[in-house]
XYZ file of C-alpha atoms in Angstrom:
421
model
C 8.135 -10.463 -27.849
C 6.135 -12.783 -30.025
C 6.404 -12.025 -33.782
C 3.894 -12.852 -36.527
C 6.622 -14.067 -38.842
C 9.199 -16.815 -38.340
C 12.769 -15.673 -37.834
C 14.942 -17.601 -40.233
C 18.450 -16.489 -39.326
C 20.378 -15.127 -36.391
C 21.200 -11.990 -38.374
C 17.531 -11.137 -38.806
C 16.929 -11.814 -35.105
C 19.681 -9.412 -34.068
C 18.376 -6.759 -36.454
C 14.846 -6.987 -35.037
C 16.067 -6.786 -31.453
C 18.044 -3.663 -32.337
C 15.035 -2.026 -33.978
C 12.542 -2.778 -31.216
C 14.809 -1.810 -28.339
C 16.018 1.529 -29.735
C 14.626 4.594 -27.970
C 15.384 8.193 -27.100
C 17.198 8.977 -23.865
C 14.138 10.106 -21.930
C 12.085 7.014 -22.736
C 11.370 4.755 -19.798
C 11.762 1.062 -20.443
C 9.315 -0.631 -18.119
C 7.752 -4.034 -18.843
C 4.463 -4.033 -20.724
C 2.252 -6.804 -21.998
C 3.605 -8.720 -24.972
C 2.171 -7.313 -28.194
C 2.316 -8.789 -31.672
C 4.065 -6.564 -34.188
C 3.224 -6.343 -37.882
C 4.589 -4.095 -40.626
C 5.417 -0.523 -39.669
C 6.104 2.726 -41.461
C 6.793 6.418 -40.852
C 3.902 8.610 -41.961
C 3.456 12.393 -42.032
C -0.081 13.537 -41.250
C -1.968 15.073 -44.159
C -4.883 17.363 -43.207
C -7.035 19.841 -45.114
C -7.522 22.222 -42.179
C -11.199 21.370 -41.614
C -12.028 20.645 -37.914
C -14.590 18.084 -39.106
C -11.915 15.971 -40.830
C -8.998 16.017 -38.388
C -10.115 12.959 -36.389
C -10.434 10.839 -39.507
C -7.128 12.133 -40.889
C -5.184 11.134 -37.772
C -6.936 7.772 -37.521
C -6.108 6.983 -41.137
C -2.493 8.037 -40.632
C -2.196 5.556 -37.762
C -3.575 2.812 -40.002
C -1.083 3.733 -42.713
C 1.790 3.632 -40.221
C 0.801 0.198 -38.945
C 1.778 -1.537 -35.724
C 5.070 -0.195 -34.418
C 4.955 2.713 -36.873
C 5.265 6.470 -36.366
C 2.903 9.294 -37.289
C 4.467 12.776 -37.353
C 2.340 15.915 -37.071
C 3.923 18.955 -38.779
C 4.101 22.194 -36.801
C 0.682 23.876 -36.644
C -2.546 24.004 -34.615
C -4.999 21.206 -35.374
C -8.575 22.094 -34.445
C -11.133 19.328 -34.106
C -14.877 19.283 -33.502
C -14.916 15.619 -32.454
C -12.858 13.051 -30.570
C -10.056 11.118 -32.181
C -10.726 7.413 -31.572
C -7.515 5.659 -32.554
C -7.690 2.178 -34.156
C -7.961 -0.704 -31.706
C -5.876 -3.077 -33.852
C -2.700 -0.973 -34.270
C -0.476 -1.477 -31.179
C 2.857 0.189 -30.403
C 2.263 3.190 -32.647
C 4.022 6.490 -31.882
C 2.226 9.794 -32.512
C 4.645 12.706 -32.331
C 4.865 16.385 -33.066
C 7.541 17.384 -35.540
C 9.392 19.579 -33.027
C 7.916 20.337 -29.596
C 4.679 20.832 -27.673
C 4.701 24.598 -28.242
C 4.544 24.192 -32.002
C 2.137 21.253 -32.388
C -1.298 21.676 -30.787
C -4.525 19.665 -30.970
C -7.386 21.882 -29.759
C -11.101 21.177 -29.254
C -13.547 23.589 -30.884
C -16.720 22.543 -29.064
C -18.083 20.362 -26.261
C -19.058 16.774 -27.012
C -19.792 13.698 -24.908
C -16.659 11.585 -25.007
C -14.152 9.788 -22.783
C -11.342 11.902 -24.233
C -10.250 14.366 -26.867
C -7.764 11.738 -28.052
C -8.782 8.179 -27.140
C -6.102 5.486 -27.209
C -7.029 2.415 -29.219
C -4.325 -0.166 -28.534
C -1.601 -1.216 -26.116
C 1.808 0.400 -26.274
C 0.698 3.688 -27.842
C 3.250 6.492 -27.369
C 2.548 10.234 -27.509
C 5.347 12.793 -27.931
C 6.035 16.491 -28.387
C 2.470 17.861 -28.619
C -0.124 19.865 -26.726
C -3.613 18.387 -26.395
C -5.973 21.138 -25.269
C -9.641 20.704 -24.283
C -9.888 24.516 -24.251
C -11.878 24.386 -21.005
C -14.912 22.986 -22.802
C -15.342 19.741 -20.830
C -15.089 19.204 -17.075
C -15.216 15.400 -16.952
C -13.332 14.217 -19.994
C -9.596 13.638 -20.308
C -7.271 15.267 -22.828
C -5.650 11.938 -23.757
C -7.472 8.841 -22.522
C -5.452 5.663 -22.072
C -8.842 3.900 -22.291
C -7.776 0.854 -20.289
C -4.864 0.024 -22.581
C -1.529 -1.188 -21.238
C 1.811 0.541 -21.660
C 0.481 3.897 -22.862
C 3.278 6.468 -22.631
C 3.638 10.240 -22.916
C 6.900 12.154 -23.367
C 7.322 15.931 -23.540
C 3.557 16.396 -23.815
C 1.332 19.219 -22.559
C -2.189 18.356 -21.393
C -4.251 21.513 -20.990
C -7.605 22.928 -19.890
C -9.313 19.599 -19.248
C -11.143 17.713 -16.531
C -8.248 15.244 -16.509
C -4.973 15.446 -18.352
C -3.820 11.890 -19.027
C -5.149 8.458 -18.079
C -8.792 7.670 -17.443
C -11.814 9.993 -17.451
C -13.919 10.620 -14.366
C -16.845 8.541 -15.644
C -16.903 5.518 -13.279
C -15.469 3.201 -15.920
C -12.697 2.004 -13.618
C -10.474 1.341 -16.632
C -6.979 0.314 -15.485
C -3.823 2.308 -16.235
C -1.326 -0.560 -16.322
C 2.248 0.587 -17.019
C 1.183 4.161 -17.765
C 4.183 6.492 -18.219
C 4.310 10.299 -18.162
C 7.801 11.781 -18.476
C 8.754 15.450 -18.876
C 5.097 16.362 -19.352
C 3.199 19.505 -18.373
C -0.312 19.432 -16.939
C -1.808 22.926 -17.109
C -5.264 23.909 -15.851
C -6.398 20.302 -15.534
C -8.805 19.682 -12.650
C -6.791 16.516 -12.060
C -3.604 15.962 -13.998
C -3.674 12.180 -13.662
C -6.662 10.324 -12.258
C -7.428 6.701 -11.553
C -10.653 5.541 -9.905
C -10.787 1.787 -9.398
C -14.598 1.467 -9.372
C -14.161 -2.162 -8.335
C -17.891 -2.734 -8.207
C -18.045 -2.467 -11.993
C -14.551 -3.455 -13.129
C -12.508 -5.740 -10.845
C -9.056 -4.118 -10.596
C -7.069 -5.248 -7.573
C -3.630 -4.690 -9.126
C -2.168 -2.141 -11.565
C 1.078 -2.593 -13.502
C 3.741 -0.137 -12.323
C 2.937 3.469 -13.268
C 5.781 5.985 -13.677
C 5.283 9.752 -13.433
C 8.666 11.408 -13.727
C 9.895 15.008 -14.137
C 6.421 16.408 -14.803
C 4.881 19.774 -13.899
C 1.374 20.281 -12.546
C 0.472 23.931 -13.048
C -2.351 26.444 -13.034
C -5.915 26.029 -11.798
C -6.306 22.487 -10.440
C -8.161 20.465 -7.826
C -5.406 17.868 -7.472
C -2.231 17.128 -9.366
C -2.514 13.342 -9.102
C -5.451 11.428 -7.618
C -5.305 7.650 -7.230
C -8.617 6.913 -5.533
C -9.447 3.235 -5.256
C -11.994 3.517 -2.481
C -15.527 4.841 -1.960
C -16.991 2.261 -4.305
C -17.844 -0.711 -2.160
C -19.758 -1.694 0.943
C -17.637 0.712 2.995
C -18.131 3.482 0.465
C -20.944 5.379 -1.150
C -24.496 4.392 -0.293
C -25.631 4.395 -3.928
C -22.847 1.980 -4.918
C -23.398 -0.651 -2.237
C -25.988 -2.488 -4.326
C -23.655 -2.975 -7.287
C -22.095 -6.361 -8.107
C -18.941 -7.060 -6.082
C -19.646 -4.176 -3.703
C -19.098 -6.370 -0.641
C -15.914 -7.771 -2.136
C -14.641 -4.266 -2.812
C -14.609 -3.556 0.907
C -11.641 -5.871 1.363
C -9.633 -4.800 -1.684
C -6.731 -2.357 -1.556
C -5.381 -1.872 -5.075
C -1.718 -2.834 -5.431
C 0.123 -0.202 -7.510
C 3.243 -2.416 -7.663
C 5.832 0.241 -6.875
C 4.219 3.177 -8.688
C 6.801 5.972 -8.935
C 6.216 9.720 -8.678
C 9.595 11.451 -8.862
C 11.238 14.713 -9.856
C 7.909 16.499 -10.334
C 6.817 20.042 -9.483
C 3.338 20.720 -8.112
C 1.949 24.241 -7.935
C -0.745 25.019 -5.392
C -3.963 23.051 -5.857
C -7.388 23.607 -4.331
C -7.560 20.206 -2.615
C -4.286 18.269 -2.758
C -1.102 17.966 -4.768
C -1.293 14.189 -4.282
C -4.259 12.154 -3.070
C -4.166 8.404 -2.390
C -7.090 6.285 -1.196
C -7.191 2.515 -0.730
C -3.918 1.867 -2.557
C -0.617 0.248 -1.657
C 3.008 0.176 -2.807
C 3.692 3.708 -4.055
C 7.008 5.596 -3.983
C 7.076 9.411 -3.902
C 10.566 10.929 -3.957
C 12.511 13.970 -5.117
C 9.454 16.156 -5.787
C 8.533 19.745 -4.906
C 5.049 20.388 -3.519
C 3.656 23.905 -3.012
C 0.596 22.689 -1.114
C -2.885 24.161 -1.345
C -4.530 27.496 -2.065
C -6.430 27.603 1.228
C -9.773 27.929 -0.552
C -11.015 24.546 0.728
C -10.886 23.420 4.364
C -8.900 20.386 5.528
C -6.564 20.161 2.553
C -2.943 19.072 2.418
C -0.039 18.843 0.019
C -0.308 15.051 0.322
C -3.405 13.193 1.505
C -3.220 9.456 2.302
C -6.392 7.722 3.431
C -8.734 4.728 3.581
C -6.549 1.672 4.297
C -3.658 2.783 2.090
C -0.392 1.074 2.978
C 3.182 0.726 1.824
C 3.433 4.414 0.868
C 6.938 5.957 0.917
C 7.314 9.766 1.005
C 11.067 10.323 0.853
C 13.392 13.231 0.036
C 10.777 15.770 -1.068
C 10.413 19.526 -0.544
C 6.925 20.041 0.869
C 5.383 23.393 1.764
C 1.947 24.670 2.661
C 1.341 28.309 3.515
C -2.432 27.885 3.704
C -3.068 28.590 7.382
C -5.859 27.357 9.637
C -6.862 23.705 9.272
C -4.409 22.859 6.483
C -1.349 20.636 6.846
C 1.628 19.201 4.996
C 0.568 15.543 5.048
C -2.535 13.792 6.346
C -2.800 10.060 7.076
C -6.465 9.475 7.798
C -9.312 6.960 7.617
C -12.458 7.323 5.504
C -14.359 10.546 6.128
C -15.898 11.435 2.756
C -19.527 11.016 3.804
C -19.336 11.900 7.458
C -18.097 8.431 8.374
C -16.882 7.895 11.918
C -13.113 7.224 12.034
C -12.580 3.481 12.402
C -9.285 1.749 13.089
C -10.143 -0.849 10.415
C -10.163 1.961 7.813
C -6.850 3.428 8.945
C -3.594 3.474 6.977
C -0.620 1.181 7.624
C 3.092 1.159 6.806
C 3.519 4.811 5.861
C 7.138 6.019 5.630
C 7.773 9.789 5.774
C 11.534 10.252 5.793
C 14.211 12.812 4.852
C 11.777 15.475 3.663
C 12.063 19.251 4.066
C 8.906 21.025 5.249
C 8.092 24.732 5.440
C 5.026 26.911 5.837
C 2.814 28.215 8.628
C -0.036 25.753 8.118
C -2.109 24.390 10.985
C -0.064 21.298 11.833
C 2.707 19.440 10.081
C 1.932 15.743 9.691
C -1.436 14.645 11.066
C -3.042 11.244 11.292
C -5.815 9.215 12.850
C -6.278 5.499 13.464
C -2.921 4.809 11.758
C -0.402 2.067 12.464
C 3.252 1.380 11.627
C 4.123 4.921 10.565
C 7.783 6.012 10.482
C 8.552 9.750 10.529
C 12.346 9.897 10.435
C 14.977 12.582 9.794
C 12.742 15.309 8.397
C 13.592 19.028 8.519
C 10.974 21.588 9.501
C 12.155 24.980 8.248
C 10.846 28.451 9.049
C 8.036 29.362 9.002
C 6.994 26.420 11.125
C 3.496 24.973 11.525
C 1.297 26.877 13.935
C 0.394 23.647 15.735
C 2.301 20.412 16.352
C 4.898 19.185 13.932
C 3.409 15.703 14.271
C -0.108 15.054 15.540
C -1.515 11.501 15.470
C -4.562 10.489 17.459
C -7.206 7.823 18.000
C -10.819 8.396 18.908
C -10.737 5.798 21.688
C -7.829 7.704 23.249
C -9.829 10.897 23.449
C -8.378 12.264 20.214
C -5.268 13.408 22.057
C -1.866 13.570 20.418
C -0.411 10.122 21.076
C 3.123 11.467 20.402
C 2.982 14.547 22.594
C 5.846 13.298 24.786
C 8.178 13.132 21.784
C 6.823 16.016 19.731
C 9.367 18.644 20.762
C 10.888 21.540 18.887
C 13.495 19.187 17.443
C 11.304 17.610 14.772
C 14.151 15.612 13.263
C 13.517 13.131 16.082
C 12.610 9.669 14.961
C 8.926 9.081 15.593
C 7.551 5.600 15.076
C 3.857 4.888 15.462
C 3.375 1.155 15.963
C 0.372 -0.216 17.822
C -1.778 1.649 20.294
């Protein structure tokens, strides 16, 4: 890490390394962009209780703490009538509640046009031990916006009653979420807990630094727990976006998530999906529990993978879906958002679904269309079983018949490999 000051002695060097590498046990040490560090301090927030002054009070506390400093919020509820836009020139600051997220709450008092209730200003910002609550007043904004900054992290946080919980707002900005971390966090009544839309036509993002979502809970009323949707924005996407700059280029881009990890999380039932991936590659999903969907929306799954996604590993999870009819555990499909015909060129590749435990009387188990190089190995299908096939993959030019019917028996732990058709 580059420092603003010259290091004169080995003793000082060792001291600095010790300071900058110290962390609590739950903190995840993933690489982030190099950030210059200046003076730092520990500051306790001072606030007069007026919702009109909270944003300024927290912003000033961050300035007083300086780069690498810590701002502590004493136990209480902090009500604000405006967004908190953190300083853009104070990197690596930690904002933490004094005890835990039940005792320290930031709550919106009214609706206002903003990318977030708390808007990150600089790289390396860390949030801890607080609740940030939009109070159901905004459907598009995010509780804590990472605002395109790198290495933004959240530990033991609760994001509540918002359009999105943590990351980027649903406003077509396409801001990247490089090295975003959420650990031991709760997402409650967020339409989408974590959202990323590439919007390549406006902001070229073909690669995202590794994101880690670990030991989190996605609870309450929600459309999707996590949605990483990097499609629908180019020449093969929405009609109204095809005229934008780089739209043609976007057609050939699948965003590399560089080993994004989703692990140890719990997903309550969602209206659409627990997880949704579109036009992304290199994601690992392991050791999670998925409760599937509510059944309120047709054609919904616990996990939806679509639109040229590849290199997705679904391994060692407990996956259920008791929404009957046309609902499933996992779907691996093409691009159907606007009535598009299923095309092999829009299918998914290199999808690995191994060592999972499935249960629930949904329509079918694992379905797919126009897919290639899919391994479905050593999974357990427990009672109640799907009403239809355990595995049902098809292609339109094969009459939409199940291309695995000869191996799709009542022993679903069979190894099924879908290669080329």
